[in-house]
CSV table of C-alpha atoms in Angstrom, one decimal:
chain,number,residue,atom,x,y,z
A,19,UNK,CA,14.6,6.1,12.3
A,20,UNK,CA,11.3,5.5,10.5
A,21,UNK,CA,10.1,3.8,7.4
A,22,UNK,CA,6.9,4.2,5.5
A,23,UNK,CA,5.6,1.3,3.4
A,24,UNK,CA,3.0,1.8,0.7
A,25,UNK,CA,1.1,-1.4,-0.3
A,26,UNK,CA,-1.2,-1.5,-3.3
A,27,UNK,CA,-2.9,-4.3,-5.3
A,28,UNK,CA,-1.1,-5.1,-8.5
A,29,UNK,CA,-2.5,-4.0,-11.8
A,30,UNK,CA,-5.0,-6.5,-13.1
A,31,UNK,CA,-6.1,-7.5,-9.6
A,32,UNK,CA,-9.7,-6.5,-8.9
A,33,UNK,CA,-10.1,-3.9,-6.2
A,34,UNK,CA,-13.6,-4.1,-4.7
A,35,UNK,CA,-12.9,-1.5,-2.0
A,36,UNK,CA,-11.6,0.9,-4.6
A,37,UNK,CA,-14.7,0.3,-6.7
A,38,UNK,CA,-17.0,0.9,-3.7
A,39,UNK,CA,-15.2,4.2,-3.1
A,40,UNK,CA,-15.6,5.2,-6.8
A,41,UNK,CA,-19.3,4.4,-6.7
A,42,UNK,CA,-19.8,6.3,-3.4
A,43,UNK,CA,-18.0,9.4,-4.9
A,44,UNK,CA,-20.3,9.2,-7.9
A,45,UNK,CA,-23.3,9.1,-5.5
A,46,UNK,CA,-22.0,12.2,-3.9
A,47,UNK,CA,-21.9,14.0,-7.2
A,48,UNK,CA,-18.2,13.6,-8.0
A,49,UNK,CA,-18.7,12.2,-11.4
A,50,UNK,CA,-15.2,12.9,-12.7
A,51,UNK,CA,-13.6,9.9,-10.9
A,52,UNK,CA,-13.3,7.0,-13.3
A,53,UNK,CA,-11.2,4.7,-11.2
A,54,UNK,CA,-10.0,4.2,-7.6
A,55,UNK,CA,-7.3,1.9,-6.3
A,56,UNK,CA,-7.2,1.6,-2.5
A,57,UNK,CA,-4.1,0.6,-0.6
A,58,UNK,CA,-2.5,0.8,2.8
A,59,UNK,CA,0.3,2.7,4.4
A,60,UNK,CA,2.3,1.2,7.2
A,61,UNK,CA,4.5,3.5,9.3
A,62,UNK,CA,7.4,1.7,11.2
A,63,UNK,CA,9.5,3.1,14.0
A,64,UNK,CA,12.8,1.4,13.6
A,65,UNK,CA,15.9,0.9,15.8
A,66,UNK,CA,19.0,2.8,14.6
A,67,UNK,CA,20.9,0.8,12.0
A,68,UNK,CA,17.8,-0.9,10.5
A,69,UNK,CA,18.4,-1.0,6.8
A,70,UNK,CA,16.0,-0.6,3.9
A,71,UNK,CA,16.9,-4.2,2.9
A,72,UNK,CA,15.6,-5.3,6.3
A,73,UNK,CA,12.3,-3.4,5.8
A,74,UNK,CA,12.0,-5.0,2.3
A,75,UNK,CA,12.4,-8.4,3.9
A,76,UNK,CA,9.6,-7.5,6.4
A,77,UNK,CA,7.4,-6.7,3.4
A,78,UNK,CA,8.2,-9.9,1.6
A,79,UNK,CA,7.5,-12.1,4.7
A,80,UNK,CA,4.6,-10.3,6.3
A,81,UNK,CA,3.5,-6.8,5.4
A,82,UNK,CA,2.5,-7.4,1.8
A,83,UNK,CA,1.0,-10.4,0.0
A,84,UNK,CA,3.5,-10.2,-2.9
A,85,UNK,CA,1.3,-12.5,-5.1
A,86,UNK,CA,-1.3,-9.8,-5.5
A,87,UNK,CA,0.3,-6.7,-3.9
A,88,UNK,CA,3.2,-4.5,-4.7
A,89,UNK,CA,4.9,-2.3,-2.2
A,90,UNK,CA,7.4,0.6,-2.0
A,91,UNK,CA,9.6,1.6,0.9
A,92,UNK,CA,10.4,5.1,1.9
A,93,UNK,CA,13.0,5.6,4.7
A,94,UNK,CA,12.1,8.8,6.5
């Protein structure tokens, strides 16, 4: 069993890495990009029987800083 966790900065939180990517894309001639938000993807290999609730608990305690980040869980 696997889970994929997507972690992104919450709206309103400055994203300097995303802004650096947007600027770099503009420097490469990709002028149509007006904003970039950068996040992370965490793939977990799970023991059989691990629930989505358990993965959400992992996110709340370690995988995401829920003060400034939001997350979504995809069981795959």
